[in-house]
mmCIF file of C-alpha atoms in Angstrom:
data_model
loop_
_atom_site.group_PDB
_atom_site.id
_atom_site.type_symbol
_atom_site.label_atom_id
_atom_site.label_comp_id
_atom_site.label_asym_id
_atom_site.label_seq_id
_atom_site.Cartn_x
_atom_site.Cartn_y
_atom_site.Cartn_z
ATOM 1 C CA UNK A 1 36.199 -21.761 85.771
ATOM 2 C CA UNK A 2 39.403 -23.421 86.929
ATOM 3 C CA UNK A 3 41.050 -19.740 87.840
ATOM 4 C CA UNK A 4 37.661 -19.291 90.421
ATOM 5 C CA UNK A 5 38.690 -22.364 92.056
ATOM 6 C CA UNK A 6 41.865 -21.830 92.377
ATOM 7 C CA UNK A 7 41.592 -17.962 93.264
ATOM 8 C CA UNK A 8 39.118 -19.672 96.009
ATOM 9 C CA UNK A 9 41.796 -22.370 97.202
ATOM 10 C CA UNK A 10 44.286 -19.724 97.603
ATOM 11 C CA UNK A 11 42.034 -17.466 99.475
ATOM 12 C CA UNK A 12 41.079 -19.926 101.784
ATOM 13 C CA UNK A 13 44.191 -22.121 102.573
ATOM 14 C CA UNK A 14 46.001 -18.420 103.002
ATOM 15 C CA UNK A 15 43.345 -17.243 105.522
ATOM 16 C CA UNK A 16 43.705 -20.442 107.243
ATOM 17 C CA UNK A 17 47.693 -19.276 107.331
ATOM 18 C CA UNK A 18 47.124 -15.411 108.325
ATOM 19 C CA UNK A 19 44.248 -16.216 111.269
ATOM 20 C CA UNK A 20 45.952 -18.831 112.663
ATOM 21 C CA UNK A 21 48.867 -17.005 113.057
ATOM 22 C CA UNK A 22 46.212 -13.894 114.416
ATOM 23 C CA UNK A 23 45.074 -16.340 117.238
ATOM 24 C CA UNK A 24 48.826 -17.311 118.394
ATOM 25 C CA UNK A 25 50.244 -13.862 118.214
ATOM 26 C CA UNK A 26 46.869 -12.675 120.472
ATOM 27 C CA UNK A 27 47.854 -15.484 123.041
ATOM 28 C CA UNK A 28 51.455 -14.746 122.917
ATOM 29 C CA UNK A 29 51.017 -10.970 123.287
ATOM 30 C CA UNK A 30 49.311 -12.299 126.496
ATOM 31 C CA UNK A 31 51.530 -14.051 128.042
ATOM 32 C CA UNK A 32 53.702 -11.421 127.615
ATOM 33 C CA UNK A 33 56.316 -12.460 124.053
ATOM 34 C CA UNK A 34 56.164 -9.174 122.119
ATOM 35 C CA UNK A 35 59.003 -9.947 119.831
ATOM 36 C CA UNK A 36 57.821 -13.498 118.539
ATOM 37 C CA UNK A 37 53.800 -11.707 118.635
ATOM 38 C CA UNK A 38 55.537 -8.525 116.546
ATOM 39 C CA UNK A 39 57.411 -10.226 114.153
ATOM 40 C CA UNK A 40 53.742 -12.597 113.761
ATOM 41 C CA UNK A 41 52.084 -10.164 113.143
ATOM 42 C CA UNK A 42 54.311 -8.842 110.511
ATOM 43 C CA UNK A 43 54.106 -12.393 108.756
ATOM 44 C CA UNK A 44 50.142 -12.156 109.352
ATOM 45 C CA UNK A 45 49.511 -8.862 107.763
ATOM 46 C CA UNK A 46 51.306 -8.936 104.607
ATOM 47 C CA UNK A 47 49.666 -12.688 103.668
ATOM 48 C CA UNK A 48 46.240 -10.022 104.680
ATOM 49 C CA UNK A 49 47.004 -7.971 102.250
ATOM 50 C CA UNK A 50 48.643 -10.217 99.428
ATOM 51 C CA UNK A 51 44.977 -12.085 100.147
ATOM 52 C CA UNK A 52 42.170 -9.185 100.503
ATOM 53 C CA UNK A 53 44.322 -7.574 97.029
ATOM 54 C CA UNK A 54 44.046 -10.891 95.306
ATOM 55 C CA UNK A 55 40.008 -11.502 96.628
ATOM 56 C CA UNK A 56 39.387 -7.902 95.472
ATOM 57 C CA UNK A 57 40.697 -8.401 92.386
ATOM 58 C CA UNK A 58 40.039 -11.950 90.858
ATOM 59 C CA UNK A 59 37.798 -12.278 87.693
ATOM 60 C CA UNK A 60 34.451 -14.153 87.945
ATOM 61 C CA UNK A 61 31.117 -14.276 90.819
ATOM 62 C CA UNK A 62 32.134 -12.769 94.286
ATOM 63 C CA UNK A 63 29.884 -15.259 96.175
ATOM 64 C CA UNK A 64 32.747 -18.226 96.029
ATOM 65 C CA UNK A 65 35.393 -15.791 97.060
ATOM 66 C CA UNK A 66 33.593 -14.349 99.530
ATOM 67 C CA UNK A 67 32.753 -17.992 100.540
ATOM 68 C CA UNK A 68 36.301 -19.292 100.993
ATOM 69 C CA UNK A 69 37.470 -16.124 102.877
ATOM 70 C CA UNK A 70 35.335 -16.704 105.222
ATOM 71 C CA UNK A 71 34.892 -20.354 105.327
ATOM 72 C CA UNK A 72 39.656 -19.477 105.982
ATOM 73 C CA UNK A 73 38.636 -17.160 108.814
ATOM 74 C CA UNK A 74 36.962 -20.077 110.459
ATOM 75 C CA UNK A 75 38.899 -22.351 109.850
ATOM 76 C CA UNK A 76 42.120 -20.681 110.282
ATOM 77 C CA UNK A 77 40.443 -19.546 114.081
ATOM 78 C CA UNK A 78 39.655 -22.888 114.982
ATOM 79 C CA UNK A 79 43.079 -24.528 114.079
ATOM 80 C CA UNK A 80 44.748 -21.160 115.970
ATOM 81 C CA UNK A 81 43.244 -22.463 118.794
ATOM 82 C CA UNK A 82 44.432 -25.867 118.273
ATOM 83 C CA UNK A 83 48.120 -24.926 118.069
ATOM 84 C CA UNK A 84 48.142 -22.308 120.763
ATOM 85 C CA UNK A 85 47.107 -25.021 123.522
ATOM 86 C CA UNK A 86 49.569 -27.023 121.981
ATOM 87 C CA UNK A 87 52.829 -24.872 121.779
ATOM 88 C CA UNK A 88 52.326 -21.500 124.141
ATOM 89 C CA UNK A 89 53.538 -22.546 127.379
ATOM 90 C CA UNK A 90 52.366 -20.959 129.954
ATOM 91 C CA UNK A 91 51.048 -21.739 133.647
ATOM 92 C CA UNK A 92 47.546 -21.568 135.487
ATOM 93 C CA UNK A 93 46.207 -20.832 138.727
ATOM 94 C CA UNK A 94 44.065 -23.693 140.053
ATOM 95 C CA UNK A 95 41.520 -23.068 142.993
ATOM 96 C CA UNK A 96 39.724 -26.314 144.160
ATOM 97 C CA UNK A 97 36.684 -25.664 147.215
ATOM 98 C CA UNK A 98 36.471 -29.165 148.699
ATOM 99 C CA UNK A 99 33.627 -30.435 149.995
ATOM 100 C CA UNK A 100 34.486 -30.977 153.358
ATOM 101 C CA UNK A 101 38.205 -30.808 154.942
ATOM 102 C CA UNK A 102 39.566 -34.288 153.536
ATOM 103 C CA UNK A 103 43.091 -33.896 155.129
ATOM 104 C CA UNK A 104 44.210 -37.541 152.885
ATOM 105 C CA UNK A 105 43.268 -35.198 149.557
ATOM 106 C CA UNK A 106 45.682 -32.517 150.576
ATOM 107 C CA UNK A 107 48.508 -35.615 151.111
ATOM 108 C CA UNK A 108 47.625 -37.265 148.114
ATOM 109 C CA UNK A 109 48.000 -33.958 145.702
ATOM 110 C CA UNK A 110 51.120 -33.708 147.511
ATOM 111 C CA UNK A 111 52.443 -36.685 147.027
ATOM 112 C CA UNK A 112 51.684 -37.304 143.248
ATOM 113 C CA UNK A 113 54.291 -33.698 142.932
ATOM 114 C CA UNK A 114 51.985 -30.746 143.279
ATOM 115 C CA UNK A 115 52.755 -27.726 145.206
ATOM 116 C CA UNK A 116 50.006 -26.447 147.149
ATOM 117 C CA UNK A 117 48.601 -23.324 149.689
ATOM 118 C CA UNK A 118 45.403 -24.744 151.715
ATOM 119 C CA UNK A 119 43.535 -22.147 153.339
ATOM 120 C CA UNK A 120 41.078 -22.698 156.011
ATOM 121 C CA UNK A 121 37.188 -21.896 154.590
ATOM 122 C CA UNK A 122 34.491 -21.256 157.515
ATOM 123 C CA UNK A 123 31.770 -23.641 157.294
ATOM 124 C CA UNK A 124 28.263 -21.507 155.634
ATOM 125 C CA UNK A 125 24.559 -22.281 155.406
ATOM 126 C CA UNK A 126 25.774 -24.980 152.800
ATOM 127 C CA UNK A 127 27.802 -27.316 154.121
ATOM 128 C CA UNK A 128 30.445 -27.446 156.691
ATOM 129 C CA UNK A 129 33.912 -26.665 157.027
ATOM 130 C CA UNK A 130 36.352 -26.692 153.629
ATOM 131 C CA UNK A 131 39.641 -26.201 152.811
ATOM 132 C CA UNK A 132 40.664 -24.156 149.760
ATOM 133 C CA UNK A 133 43.366 -25.448 147.333
ATOM 134 C CA UNK A 134 45.584 -22.798 145.646
ATOM 135 C CA UNK A 135 47.865 -24.508 142.801
ATOM 136 C CA UNK A 136 50.371 -22.547 140.070
ATOM 137 C CA UNK A 137 50.461 -25.211 137.481
ATOM 138 C CA UNK A 138 51.870 -25.671 134.070
ATOM 139 C CA UNK A 139 48.121 -25.888 132.027
ATOM 140 C CA UNK A 140 49.915 -29.289 130.577
ATOM 141 C CA UNK A 141 49.434 -30.398 133.762
ATOM 142 C CA UNK A 142 45.595 -29.201 134.242
ATOM 143 C CA UNK A 143 43.487 -32.312 133.149
ATOM 144 C CA UNK A 144 46.035 -34.749 135.659
ATOM 145 C CA UNK A 145 45.388 -32.017 138.621
ATOM 146 C CA UNK A 146 41.641 -31.450 137.499
ATOM 147 C CA UNK A 147 40.892 -35.443 136.990
ATOM 148 C CA UNK A 148 43.207 -36.131 139.765
ATOM 149 C CA UNK A 149 41.149 -33.862 142.391
ATOM 150 C CA UNK A 150 37.623 -35.457 141.392
ATOM 151 C CA UNK A 151 38.482 -38.625 141.781
ATOM 152 C CA UNK A 152 39.260 -38.520 145.281
ATOM 153 C CA UNK A 153 36.712 -35.565 145.750
ATOM 154 C CA UNK A 154 33.836 -35.400 142.973
ATOM 155 C CA UNK A 155 31.836 -32.492 144.447
ATOM 156 C CA UNK A 156 34.681 -30.139 144.456
ATOM 157 C CA UNK A 157 34.815 -26.811 143.070
ATOM 158 C CA UNK A 158 37.769 -26.476 140.933
ATOM 159 C CA UNK A 159 38.622 -22.803 139.362
ATOM 160 C CA UNK A 160 40.848 -22.199 136.595
ATOM 161 C CA UNK A 161 42.445 -19.552 135.606
ATOM 162 C CA UNK A 162 45.407 -18.317 133.614
ATOM 163 C CA UNK A 163 48.445 -17.404 135.248
ATOM 164 C CA UNK A 164 50.798 -14.791 133.543
ATOM 165 C CA UNK A 165 53.761 -15.359 135.832
ATOM 166 C CA UNK A 166 54.809 -16.013 139.699
ATOM 167 C CA UNK A 167 57.601 -15.009 142.360
ATOM 168 C CA UNK A 168 59.328 -17.375 144.587
ATOM 169 C CA UNK A 169 57.338 -20.776 145.370
ATOM 170 C CA UNK A 170 57.959 -24.490 144.658
ATOM 171 C CA UNK A 171 56.653 -25.668 141.673
ATOM 172 C CA UNK A 172 56.170 -29.040 139.509
ATOM 173 C CA UNK A 173 57.804 -30.025 136.040
ATOM 174 C CA UNK A 174 55.237 -31.601 133.832
ATOM 175 C CA UNK A 175 55.729 -35.004 133.947
#
């Protein structure tokens, strides 16, 4: 019985490691870091192969090994998502549609150090004229930027998307 428990623990923790690496590798690939992503992919598949071989040749009941395998996968996905958000630097494009033409909001954002581009948005049947604010910021600054805008315009519509690269312009360094 202790051999089954040891096998389950080994499979569980190795799956956490290889799936965490896989999640981070995927994020690195999307961000364009091909070399490091390739090295991680090699290590990830090596660990996966060893774990699968061990899981398939383990003595004893199959169900505990299968549960350990699946649990390690789920846990590795969760940990990999957390780590990739913390470790992988990148930029996001933030689009803010204001609730009205609020020049004091634009001034406050600029005074806080963010570089923005502003586009007038025509009035529609749903409201008066507005601004569309465009900012390309570090993902580590996103929470601050969003809360900063929300404090000054609670009705603002904020849209965020990943930014692979940008050329020219001014970008603020993180505080």
